[in-house]
Short mmCIF file of C-alpha atoms in Angstrom, two decimals:
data_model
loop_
_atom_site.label_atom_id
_atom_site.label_comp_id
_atom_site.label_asym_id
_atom_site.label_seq_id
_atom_site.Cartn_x
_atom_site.Cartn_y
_atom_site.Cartn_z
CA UNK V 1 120.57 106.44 34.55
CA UNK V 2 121.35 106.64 31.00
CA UNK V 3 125.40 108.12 32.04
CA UNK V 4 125.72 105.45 34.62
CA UNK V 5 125.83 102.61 31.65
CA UNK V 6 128.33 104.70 29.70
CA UNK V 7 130.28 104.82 33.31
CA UNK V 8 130.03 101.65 34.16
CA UNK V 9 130.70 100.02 30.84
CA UNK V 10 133.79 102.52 30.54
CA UNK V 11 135.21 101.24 33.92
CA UNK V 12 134.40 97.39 32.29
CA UNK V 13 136.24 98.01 29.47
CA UNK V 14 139.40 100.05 30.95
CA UNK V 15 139.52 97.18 33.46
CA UNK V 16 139.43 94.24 31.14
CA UNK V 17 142.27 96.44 29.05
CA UNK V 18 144.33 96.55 32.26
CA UNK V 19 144.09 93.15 32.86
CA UNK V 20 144.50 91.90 29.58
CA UNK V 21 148.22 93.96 29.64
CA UNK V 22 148.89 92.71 33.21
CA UNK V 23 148.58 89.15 32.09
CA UNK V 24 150.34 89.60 28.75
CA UNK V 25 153.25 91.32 30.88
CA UNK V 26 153.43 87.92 33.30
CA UNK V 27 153.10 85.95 30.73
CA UNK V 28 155.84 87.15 28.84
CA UNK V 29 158.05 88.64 31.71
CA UNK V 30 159.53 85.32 32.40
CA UNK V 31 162.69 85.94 30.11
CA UNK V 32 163.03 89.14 31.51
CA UNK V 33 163.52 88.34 34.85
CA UNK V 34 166.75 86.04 34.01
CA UNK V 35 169.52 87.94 34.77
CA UNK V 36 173.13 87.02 33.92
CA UNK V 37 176.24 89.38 33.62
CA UNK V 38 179.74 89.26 32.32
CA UNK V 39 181.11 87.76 35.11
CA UNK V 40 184.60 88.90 36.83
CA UNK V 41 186.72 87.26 39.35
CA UNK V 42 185.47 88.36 42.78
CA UNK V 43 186.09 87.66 46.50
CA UNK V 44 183.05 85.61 47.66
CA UNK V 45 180.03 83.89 46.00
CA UNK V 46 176.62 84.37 47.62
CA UNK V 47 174.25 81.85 47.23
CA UNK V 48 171.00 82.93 47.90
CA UNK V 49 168.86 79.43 48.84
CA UNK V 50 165.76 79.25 50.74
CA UNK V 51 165.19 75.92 49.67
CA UNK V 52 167.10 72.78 48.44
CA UNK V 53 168.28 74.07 45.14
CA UNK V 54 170.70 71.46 43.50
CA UNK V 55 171.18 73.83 40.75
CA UNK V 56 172.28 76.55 42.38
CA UNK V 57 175.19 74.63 44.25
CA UNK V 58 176.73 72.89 41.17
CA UNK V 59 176.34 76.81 40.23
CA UNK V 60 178.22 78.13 42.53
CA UNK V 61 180.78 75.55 42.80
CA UNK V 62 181.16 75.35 39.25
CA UNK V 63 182.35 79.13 39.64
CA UNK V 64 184.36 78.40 43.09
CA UNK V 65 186.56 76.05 40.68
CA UNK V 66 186.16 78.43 37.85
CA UNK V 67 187.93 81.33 39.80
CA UNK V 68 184.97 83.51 40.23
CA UNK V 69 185.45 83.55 43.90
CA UNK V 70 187.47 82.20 47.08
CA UNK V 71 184.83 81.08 49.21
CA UNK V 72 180.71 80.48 48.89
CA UNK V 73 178.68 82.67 51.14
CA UNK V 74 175.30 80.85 51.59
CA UNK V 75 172.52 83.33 53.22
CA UNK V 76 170.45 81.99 54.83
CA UNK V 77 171.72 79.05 56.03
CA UNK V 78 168.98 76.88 56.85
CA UNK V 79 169.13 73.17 58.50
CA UNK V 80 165.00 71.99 59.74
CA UNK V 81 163.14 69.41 58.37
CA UNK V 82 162.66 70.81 54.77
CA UNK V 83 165.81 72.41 53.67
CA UNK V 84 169.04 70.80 54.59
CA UNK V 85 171.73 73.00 53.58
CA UNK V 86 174.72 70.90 55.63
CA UNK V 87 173.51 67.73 53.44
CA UNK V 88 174.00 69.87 49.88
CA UNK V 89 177.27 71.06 51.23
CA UNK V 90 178.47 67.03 51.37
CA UNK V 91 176.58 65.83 48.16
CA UNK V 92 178.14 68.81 46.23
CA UNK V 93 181.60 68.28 47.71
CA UNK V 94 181.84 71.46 49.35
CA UNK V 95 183.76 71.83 52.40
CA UNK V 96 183.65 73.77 55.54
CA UNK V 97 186.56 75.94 54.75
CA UNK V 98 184.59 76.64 50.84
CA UNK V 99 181.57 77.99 53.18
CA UNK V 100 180.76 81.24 55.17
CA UNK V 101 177.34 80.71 56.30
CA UNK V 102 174.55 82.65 57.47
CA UNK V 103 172.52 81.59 60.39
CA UNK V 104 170.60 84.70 61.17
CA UNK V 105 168.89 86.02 58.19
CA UNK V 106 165.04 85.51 57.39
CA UNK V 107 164.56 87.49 54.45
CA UNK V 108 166.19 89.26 51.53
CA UNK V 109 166.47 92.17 53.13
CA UNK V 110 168.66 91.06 56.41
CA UNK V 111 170.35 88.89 53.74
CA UNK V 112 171.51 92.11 51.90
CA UNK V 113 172.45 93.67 55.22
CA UNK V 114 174.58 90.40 57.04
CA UNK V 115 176.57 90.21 53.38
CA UNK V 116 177.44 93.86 53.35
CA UNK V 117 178.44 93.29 56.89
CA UNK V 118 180.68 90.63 56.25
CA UNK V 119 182.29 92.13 53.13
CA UNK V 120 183.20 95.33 54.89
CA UNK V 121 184.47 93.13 58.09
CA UNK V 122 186.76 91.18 55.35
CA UNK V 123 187.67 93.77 53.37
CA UNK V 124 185.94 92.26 49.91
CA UNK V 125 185.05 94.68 47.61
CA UNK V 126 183.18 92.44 44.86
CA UNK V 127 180.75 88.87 45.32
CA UNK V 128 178.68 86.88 42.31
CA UNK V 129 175.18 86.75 43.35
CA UNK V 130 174.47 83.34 42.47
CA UNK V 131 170.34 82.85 42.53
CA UNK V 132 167.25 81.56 40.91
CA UNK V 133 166.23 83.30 37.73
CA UNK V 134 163.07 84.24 38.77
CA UNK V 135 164.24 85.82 42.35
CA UNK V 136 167.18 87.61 40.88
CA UNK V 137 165.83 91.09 40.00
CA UNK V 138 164.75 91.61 43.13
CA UNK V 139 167.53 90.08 44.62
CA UNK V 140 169.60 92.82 42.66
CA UNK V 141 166.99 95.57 43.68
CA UNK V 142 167.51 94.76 47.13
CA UNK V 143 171.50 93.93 47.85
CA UNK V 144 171.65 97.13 45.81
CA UNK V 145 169.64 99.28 48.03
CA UNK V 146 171.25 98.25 51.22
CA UNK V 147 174.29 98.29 50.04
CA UNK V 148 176.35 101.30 47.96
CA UNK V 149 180.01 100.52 48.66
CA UNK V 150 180.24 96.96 47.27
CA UNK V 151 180.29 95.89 43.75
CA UNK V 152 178.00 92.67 42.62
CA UNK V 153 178.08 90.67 39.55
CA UNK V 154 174.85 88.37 38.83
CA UNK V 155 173.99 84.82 37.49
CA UNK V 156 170.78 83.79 37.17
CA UNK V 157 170.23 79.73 37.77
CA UNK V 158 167.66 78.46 35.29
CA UNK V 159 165.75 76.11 37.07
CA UNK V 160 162.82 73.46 35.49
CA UNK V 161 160.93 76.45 33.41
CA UNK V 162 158.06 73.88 32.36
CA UNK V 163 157.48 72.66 36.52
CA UNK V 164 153.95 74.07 38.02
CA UNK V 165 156.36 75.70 40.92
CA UNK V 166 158.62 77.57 38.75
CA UNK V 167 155.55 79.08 37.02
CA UNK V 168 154.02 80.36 40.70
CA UNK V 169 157.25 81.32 42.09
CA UNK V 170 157.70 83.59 38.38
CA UNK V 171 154.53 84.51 38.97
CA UNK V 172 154.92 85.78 42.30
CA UNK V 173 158.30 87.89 41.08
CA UNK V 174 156.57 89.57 38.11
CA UNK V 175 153.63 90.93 40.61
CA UNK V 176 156.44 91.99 42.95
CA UNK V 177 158.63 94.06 40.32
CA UNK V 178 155.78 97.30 40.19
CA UNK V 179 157.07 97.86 43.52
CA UNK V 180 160.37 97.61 43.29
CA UNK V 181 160.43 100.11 39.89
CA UNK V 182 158.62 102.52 42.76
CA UNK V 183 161.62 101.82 44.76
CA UNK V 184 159.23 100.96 47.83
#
């Protein structure tokens, strides 16, 4: 009886030290998970928005006019009763020709896969990732994996740091990151 209180308050102890370095790690990991490169001119701009994200529009047409890129790739390209992605296009002055969409993808993943797709189709060799700070690593992790031939620069959008949302979406990155280091 007497080793299983040494056991138990050994397990106790090892677990409140793993949890006390978890929650230090998500606590600080926020600045690590913004992500922003030296940009270069490339051929498209992917906007990664599963949401309505005014930031990451005046992002990526800030770049279009910039020189960064010839034309905005948004994946996925979603129009239903939340997200609106036709109605950013007009209030950030973006026109039809500025805009490849992409109707079909539901997740990272088949984003990834539909962009490689369409830069081997058009010949484009490089694209700015334009995305959410908090999304981007694993945004990286992922185009990356699915796709070798293609180049990609990065800029992270900061959104509203200080917001309760920003601090669960974070949140939800940092406890997603072990599995990416795994590659899994």
């Amino acid at each position: 009886m007497k080793n299983f209180w040494k056991i138990l308050f050994a397990a106790i102890c090892s677990l409140y030290i793993i949890l006390l370095v978890v929650f230090s790690f998500a606590y600080f990991g926020y600045n690590h998970l913004l992500v922003d490169d030296k940009l270069g001119r490339s051929d498209i701009i992917i906007v990664y928005a599963v949401s309505n994200e005014d930031e990451l529009f005046n992002t990526a047409k800030k770049l279009m006019n910039e020189g960064y890129g010839k034309k905005i790739v948004i994946s996925p390209f979603v129009v239903n009763s939340k997200v609106d992605m036709v109605h950013l296009m007009k209030k950030h002055d973006l026109k039809k020709t500025d805009v490849i969409p992409d109707y079909y993808s539901t997740s990272m993943k088949e984003s990834a896969v539909a962009v490689r797709q369409l830069m081997t189709k058009n010949k484009y060799q490089t694209a700015l990732i334009v995305a959410n700070d908090y999304e981007m690593k694993r945004l990286i992790n992922t185009y990356e994996k699915n796709d070798t031939v293609h180049f990609f620069y990065h800029k992270s959008v900061m959104n509203n740091k200080n917001s309760e949302n920003y601090s669960k979406k974070a949140q939800h990155e940092i406890w997603q990151l072990p599995r990416f280091w795994l590659n899994l």
